[in-house]
């Protein structure tokens, strides 16, 4: 048995390698050739931008003017002031005096139950006068004044959902670097899946869908008991091969700041990963397969090298996988405003797969958590 064990580990190592190649080449490689150029839209659809804000006075002061000043002919901005106890109401009142297309919806805390983001977002959608909804967060800045125009360009008679991309700003430090890397890898996964006509999630920092779709699918009723999932779980349940488009133009992105410490980041990811277990079974299977094969690839690589079992072959397989990544990822990372992260690959890729598996376990046992 001891003699056979290295051969078994080597066989499993090769299986993980093949699975990883499947994700790298077939599943994600399509994004390398995806069109990310900005082009003028031939349609001007009436758009309602919806922002849910809880105690976001400072972010509203900084970011709301960039949204209200978008170069677009027909849009309104709805800010849902969700039970804020800071100066949000005062800030919004000041903006209303200057911008006629700003609408404020105020949600107050109920004595008997706590409201979450889904309730606030539903109130904002109900208040929207337009069919086409564009969602973002109070801490997000649009990359240009063409954001609304480019996002709405993805809609058509068939397309009811437009998946955007929202990177984090580069500020320095390992935590910021890793968060940005994880964000890019997540985006590669869900954007490439949509290009394969198999969409499974979106991110609420930059996401658009129609009002008709929202009410036809009964909003968040299927997962109202969960405080998270207003973006990814809603898209998981309603996106199809026909009704979903993506927009990754640099001018259509929205930027936000990363969490400042490990504790804040942990709380955020624990909340986000807690809804993954409610995805469709086929999506959970693929996500698990990618996460587990990547993690075990590094485990088996380390063990085999420690025991010096076919070290040249094992090292060669690792280098070949790295070369495949270097073929696809630089172009993709440039499109997603993260070209500097390519140089961190050997380190960040390992941390990423450890992160996926750790938070996958944490998410599977996570209970309902508050959204702010």
Coordinates of C-alpha atoms in Angstrom, one line a residue:
X1 CA 0.0 0.0 0.0
X2 CA 2.8 2.4 0.9
X3 CA 4.4 1.7 -2.5
X4 CA 1.1 2.4 -4.4
X5 CA 0.3 5.6 -2.5
X6 CA 2.7 7.9 -4.4
X7 CA 1.3 6.6 -7.7
X8 CA -2.2 7.2 -6.5
X9 CA -1.3 10.8 -5.5
X10 CA 0.4 11.3 -8.8
X11 CA -2.8 10.0 -10.7
X12 CA -5.0 12.3 -8.6
X13 CA -2.6 15.2 -9.3
X14 CA -3.0 14.6 -13.0
X15 CA -6.8 14.5 -12.7
X16 CA -6.8 17.9 -11.0
X17 CA -4.5 19.2 -13.7
X18 CA -6.9 18.1 -16.4
X19 CA -9.9 19.6 -14.6
X20 CA -8.0 22.9 -14.2
X21 CA -7.1 22.9 -17.9
X22 CA -10.8 22.5 -18.7
X23 CA -11.7 25.6 -16.7
X24 CA -8.7 27.6 -17.9
X25 CA -9.0 26.8 -21.6
X26 CA -12.6 26.1 -22.3
X27 CA -14.7 27.8 -19.5
X28 CA -12.6 30.9 -19.0
X29 CA -10.5 31.3 -22.1
X30 CA -13.5 32.7 -24.1
X31 CA -13.1 36.0 -22.2
X32 CA -9.7 36.6 -23.8
X33 CA -11.5 37.3 -27.1
X34 CA -14.6 39.1 -25.7
X35 CA -15.2 42.5 -27.1
X36 CA -14.5 45.2 -24.5
X37 CA -14.5 48.3 -26.8
X38 CA -16.9 51.2 -26.2
X39 CA -19.2 52.0 -29.0
X40 CA -22.0 54.5 -29.3
X41 CA -25.4 53.0 -28.6
X42 CA -28.2 53.3 -31.1
X43 CA -30.8 53.1 -28.5
X44 CA -31.8 55.5 -25.6
X45 CA -33.8 53.6 -23.2
X46 CA -35.3 55.3 -20.1
X47 CA -33.2 54.1 -17.1
X48 CA -33.8 54.1 -13.4
X49 CA -30.5 53.9 -11.4
X50 CA -31.2 52.5 -7.9
X51 CA -28.9 52.8 -4.9
X52 CA -29.6 51.4 -1.5
X53 CA -27.7 53.3 1.2
X54 CA -27.6 52.7 4.9
X55 CA -25.4 55.2 6.8
X56 CA -23.6 56.2 3.7
X57 CA -23.6 60.0 4.0
X58 CA -19.9 60.4 3.1
X59 CA -20.1 58.1 0.1
X60 CA -23.2 59.7 -1.1
X61 CA -21.5 63.1 -0.9
X62 CA -18.6 61.9 -2.9
X63 CA -20.1 59.5 -5.5
X64 CA -23.7 60.6 -6.1
X65 CA -22.7 63.7 -8.2
X66 CA -20.8 61.4 -10.6
X67 CA -24.0 59.4 -11.2
X68 CA -26.3 62.4 -11.4
X69 CA -24.0 64.0 -13.9
X70 CA -24.0 61.0 -16.4
X71 CA -24.0 61.9 -20.0
X72 CA -27.4 60.3 -20.9
X73 CA -30.6 61.7 -22.1
X74 CA -33.2 59.9 -20.1
X75 CA -32.6 58.7 -16.6
X76 CA -33.6 59.1 -13.0
X77 CA -31.6 58.2 -9.8
X78 CA -33.4 56.6 -6.9
X79 CA -31.6 56.5 -3.6
X80 CA -33.2 54.4 -0.9
X81 CA -32.2 55.8 2.5
X82 CA -32.4 52.6 4.4
X83 CA -32.8 53.3 8.1
X84 CA -29.8 55.6 8.2
X85 CA -28.9 57.3 11.5
X86 CA -26.1 59.5 10.1
X87 CA -26.5 62.6 7.9
X88 CA -27.7 60.8 4.9
X89 CA -31.1 62.5 4.9
X90 CA -29.5 65.9 5.0
X91 CA -27.1 65.1 2.2
X92 CA -29.9 63.8 0.0
X93 CA -32.1 66.9 0.7
X94 CA -29.3 69.1 -0.5
X95 CA -28.9 67.1 -3.7
X96 CA -32.6 67.1 -4.4
X97 CA -32.5 70.9 -4.5
X98 CA -29.9 70.8 -7.4
X99 CA -31.0 67.7 -9.3
X100 CA -34.6 67.2 -10.5
X101 CA -34.0 63.6 -11.6
X102 CA -33.1 62.5 -8.0
X103 CA -35.8 60.7 -6.1
X104 CA -35.4 59.6 -2.5
X105 CA -37.2 56.7 -0.8
X106 CA -36.9 56.6 2.9
X107 CA -37.2 53.3 4.8
X108 CA -37.6 53.5 8.6
X109 CA -36.7 50.8 11.1
X110 CA -39.7 48.7 12.3
X111 CA -39.9 47.9 16.0
X112 CA -40.9 44.3 15.4
X113 CA -38.5 43.2 12.6
X114 CA -35.3 44.3 11.0
X115 CA -35.4 45.2 7.3
X116 CA -32.6 44.2 5.0
X117 CA -31.3 45.3 1.6
X118 CA -33.8 43.2 -0.3
X119 CA -36.7 45.1 1.3
X120 CA -35.0 48.5 0.5
X121 CA -34.2 47.4 -3.0
X122 CA -37.8 46.3 -3.6
X123 CA -39.0 49.7 -2.4
X124 CA -36.6 51.4 -4.8
X125 CA -37.8 49.2 -7.7
X126 CA -41.4 49.9 -7.0
X127 CA -40.7 53.7 -6.9
X128 CA -38.9 53.5 -10.3
X129 CA -40.9 55.0 -13.2
X130 CA -38.7 53.3 -15.9
X131 CA -38.6 49.7 -17.2
X132 CA -34.8 49.5 -17.3
X133 CA -33.1 49.3 -13.9
X134 CA -29.4 49.9 -13.2
X135 CA -28.1 48.9 -9.8
X136 CA -25.1 50.1 -7.9
X137 CA -23.9 50.8 -4.4
X138 CA -23.4 54.1 -2.6
X139 CA -19.6 53.4 -2.3
X140 CA -19.2 52.9 -6.1
X141 CA -17.9 55.4 -8.6
X142 CA -18.7 55.1 -12.3
X143 CA -15.5 55.0 -14.4
X144 CA -16.9 57.5 -16.8
X145 CA -20.0 59.6 -17.7
X146 CA -20.8 56.9 -20.3
X147 CA -21.7 54.3 -17.7
X148 CA -25.5 54.4 -18.1
X149 CA -25.3 54.6 -21.9
X150 CA -23.0 51.5 -22.1
X151 CA -24.9 49.4 -19.6
X152 CA -28.3 50.1 -21.2
X153 CA -26.9 49.2 -24.6
X154 CA -26.9 45.6 -23.6
X155 CA -30.7 45.4 -23.4
X156 CA -32.6 44.2 -26.4
X157 CA -35.9 42.5 -27.1
X158 CA -34.4 39.2 -25.7
X159 CA -31.9 40.6 -23.2
X160 CA -33.4 41.4 -19.8
X161 CA -30.2 41.2 -17.8
X162 CA -26.9 43.0 -18.3
X163 CA -24.0 41.9 -16.1
X164 CA -21.4 44.6 -15.5
X165 CA -18.1 44.6 -13.7
X166 CA -17.0 46.4 -10.6
X167 CA -13.3 46.3 -9.7
X168 CA -11.8 47.6 -6.5
X169 CA -9.3 50.5 -6.5
X170 CA -5.6 49.7 -6.0
X171 CA -4.4 51.2 -2.7
X172 CA -1.4 49.0 -1.8
X173 CA -0.9 46.2 0.7
X174 CA -1.4 42.5 0.5
X175 CA -5.0 42.5 1.5
X176 CA -5.9 45.0 -1.1
X177 CA -4.0 43.1 -3.7
X178 CA -5.6 39.8 -2.8
X179 CA -9.2 41.3 -2.7
X180 CA -8.6 42.7 -6.2
X181 CA -7.3 39.4 -7.4
X182 CA -10.2 37.5 -6.0
X183 CA -12.6 40.0 -7.5
X184 CA -11.1 39.5 -10.9
X185 CA -11.1 35.7 -10.7
X186 CA -14.8 35.8 -9.6
X187 CA -15.6 38.1 -12.5
X188 CA -13.8 35.9 -15.0
X189 CA -15.9 33.0 -13.8
X190 CA -19.3 34.6 -14.1
X191 CA -18.6 36.7 -17.2
X192 CA -17.2 33.8 -19.1
X193 CA -20.1 31.6 -18.0
X194 CA -22.5 34.2 -19.5
X195 CA -20.5 34.2 -22.7
X196 CA -21.0 30.4 -22.8
X197 CA -24.8 31.1 -22.4
X198 CA -24.7 29.6 -18.9
X199 CA -25.0 32.7 -16.6
X200 CA -25.1 31.9 -12.9
X201 CA -24.5 35.1 -11.0
X202 CA -24.0 38.9 -11.1
X203 CA -22.7 41.6 -8.7
X204 CA -25.0 44.3 -7.4
X205 CA -22.3 47.0 -7.6
X206 CA -22.9 47.0 -11.4
X207 CA -25.9 45.1 -12.5
X208 CA -29.0 45.9 -14.7
X209 CA -32.3 44.1 -15.4
X210 CA -35.8 45.0 -16.3
X211 CA -38.6 45.9 -14.0
X212 CA -40.8 43.3 -15.8
X213 CA -38.4 40.5 -15.0
X214 CA -38.2 41.5 -11.4
X215 CA -42.0 41.4 -10.9
X216 CA -42.5 38.4 -13.2
X217 CA -40.2 36.4 -11.0
X218 CA -41.8 37.7 -7.9
X219 CA -38.7 39.7 -6.9
X220 CA -36.8 38.2 -3.9
X221 CA -39.8 36.1 -2.7
X222 CA -38.0 32.8 -3.2
X223 CA -35.1 33.7 -0.9
X224 CA -36.6 36.5 1.2
X225 CA -35.5 34.7 4.3
X226 CA -31.9 35.3 3.4
X227 CA -30.4 38.7 4.0
X228 CA -27.9 38.2 1.2
X229 CA -28.4 37.1 -2.4
X230 CA -30.2 40.2 -3.8
X231 CA -27.7 40.2 -6.7
X232 CA -26.1 36.8 -7.2
X233 CA -29.0 34.6 -6.1
X234 CA -31.5 36.6 -8.0
X235 CA -29.5 36.3 -11.2
X236 CA -28.8 32.6 -10.5
X237 CA -32.6 31.9 -10.4
X238 CA -33.6 34.2 -13.3
X239 CA -30.7 34.3 -15.9
X240 CA -31.0 32.1 -18.9
X241 CA -28.9 31.5 -22.1
X242 CA -31.2 33.9 -24.0
X243 CA -31.9 36.8 -21.6
X244 CA -28.4 37.7 -20.4
X245 CA -25.7 40.0 -21.8
X246 CA -22.4 41.3 -20.4
X247 CA -20.7 44.7 -20.5
X248 CA -17.0 44.9 -19.7
X249 CA -16.0 48.2 -21.4
X250 CA -13.6 50.1 -19.2
X251 CA -16.0 53.1 -19.3
X252 CA -18.8 51.0 -18.1
X253 CA -17.2 49.8 -14.9
X254 CA -17.8 51.0 -11.4
X255 CA -15.1 51.3 -8.8
X256 CA -15.2 51.0 -5.0
X257 CA -12.8 50.7 -2.1
X258 CA -11.7 47.4 -0.5
X259 CA -12.4 46.6 3.1
X260 CA -9.7 48.1 5.4
X261 CA -9.0 45.1 7.6
X262 CA -9.2 41.3 7.8
X263 CA -12.2 41.3 10.2
X264 CA -14.3 43.5 7.9
X265 CA -13.3 41.5 4.8
X266 CA -14.2 38.2 6.7
X267 CA -17.6 39.5 7.6
X268 CA -18.3 40.6 4.0
X269 CA -17.2 37.3 2.4
X270 CA -18.9 35.2 5.0
X271 CA -22.2 37.0 4.1
X272 CA -21.6 36.6 0.4
X273 CA -20.5 33.0 0.5
X274 CA -23.5 32.1 2.7
X275 CA -25.8 32.1 -0.3
X276 CA -23.7 29.9 -2.6
X277 CA -25.4 26.7 -1.2
X278 CA -28.7 28.0 -2.6
X279 CA -27.4 28.2 -6.2
X280 CA -28.7 25.7 -8.8
X281 CA -27.2 22.3 -8.4
X282 CA -25.3 22.4 -11.7
X283 CA -23.7 25.7 -10.8
X284 CA -22.7 24.5 -7.3
X285 CA -21.1 21.4 -8.9
X286 CA -19.0 23.5 -11.3
X287 CA -17.9 26.0 -8.6
X288 CA -17.0 23.1 -6.3
X289 CA -15.1 21.3 -9.0
X290 CA -13.0 24.3 -9.8
X291 CA -12.3 25.2 -6.2
X292 CA -11.5 21.7 -5.1
X293 CA -9.4 20.7 -8.1
X294 CA -7.3 23.9 -7.8
X295 CA -6.8 23.4 -4.1
X296 CA -5.9 19.7 -4.4
X297 CA -3.6 20.5 -7.3
X298 CA -1.3 22.5 -5.0
X299 CA -1.6 20.0 -2.2
X300 CA -0.6 17.0 -4.4
X301 CA 2.1 19.2 -6.0
X302 CA 3.7 19.9 -2.6
X303 CA 3.4 16.3 -1.3
X304 CA 4.9 14.8 -4.5
X305 CA 7.8 17.3 -4.5
X306 CA 8.5 16.7 -0.8
X307 CA 8.7 12.9 -1.4
X308 CA 10.7 13.5 -4.7
X309 CA 8.3 11.4 -6.8
X310 CA 9.0 12.1 -10.4
X311 CA 10.0 15.7 -9.6
X312 CA 10.7 16.7 -13.2
X313 CA 7.4 15.5 -14.5
X314 CA 5.5 17.1 -11.5
X315 CA 7.4 20.4 -12.0
X316 CA 6.8 20.2 -15.7
X317 CA 3.0 19.9 -15.2
X318 CA 3.0 22.8 -12.8
X319 CA 5.0 25.0 -15.3
X320 CA 2.7 23.9 -18.2
X321 CA -0.4 25.0 -16.2
X322 CA 1.3 28.3 -15.4
X323 CA 2.1 28.8 -19.1
X324 CA -1.6 28.3 -20.0
X325 CA -2.5 30.9 -17.4
X326 CA 0.1 33.2 -18.8
X327 CA -1.4 32.8 -22.3
X328 CA -5.0 33.6 -21.3
X329 CA -4.9 35.8 -18.2
X330 CA -2.8 38.8 -19.1
X331 CA -5.3 39.9 -21.8
X332 CA -8.2 39.2 -19.6
X333 CA -6.7 41.0 -16.6
X334 CA -6.0 44.0 -18.8
X335 CA -9.7 44.1 -19.8
X336 CA -10.7 44.0 -16.2
X337 CA -8.3 46.8 -15.0
X338 CA -6.0 44.5 -13.2
X339 CA -2.9 44.0 -15.4
X340 CA -0.6 44.6 -12.5
X341 CA -1.9 41.4 -10.7
X342 CA -0.6 39.1 -13.4
X343 CA 2.9 39.3 -11.8
X344 CA 1.5 38.0 -8.5
X345 CA 0.1 34.9 -10.0
X346 CA 2.2 32.1 -8.5
X347 CA 1.4 33.4 -5.0
X348 CA -2.1 34.7 -5.3
X349 CA -3.4 31.7 -7.2
X350 CA -2.5 29.5 -4.3
X351 CA -4.1 31.8 -1.7
X352 CA -7.2 32.1 -4.0
X353 CA -7.9 28.3 -3.9
X354 CA -7.2 28.1 -0.2
X355 CA -9.7 31.0 0.2
X356 CA -12.3 29.4 -1.9
X357 CA -12.3 26.2 0.1
X358 CA -12.1 27.8 3.5
X359 CA -15.0 30.2 2.8
X360 CA -16.9 27.5 1.0
X361 CA -16.9 25.5 4.2
X362 CA -17.7 28.7 6.2
X363 CA -20.5 29.6 3.8
X364 CA -22.1 26.2 4.1
X365 CA -22.7 26.7 7.8
X366 CA -23.4 30.4 7.7
X367 CA -26.7 31.5 9.1
X368 CA -28.6 34.7 8.3
X369 CA -26.4 37.8 8.8
X370 CA -27.2 41.5 8.7
X371 CA -26.3 43.3 5.5
X372 CA -24.8 46.3 7.3

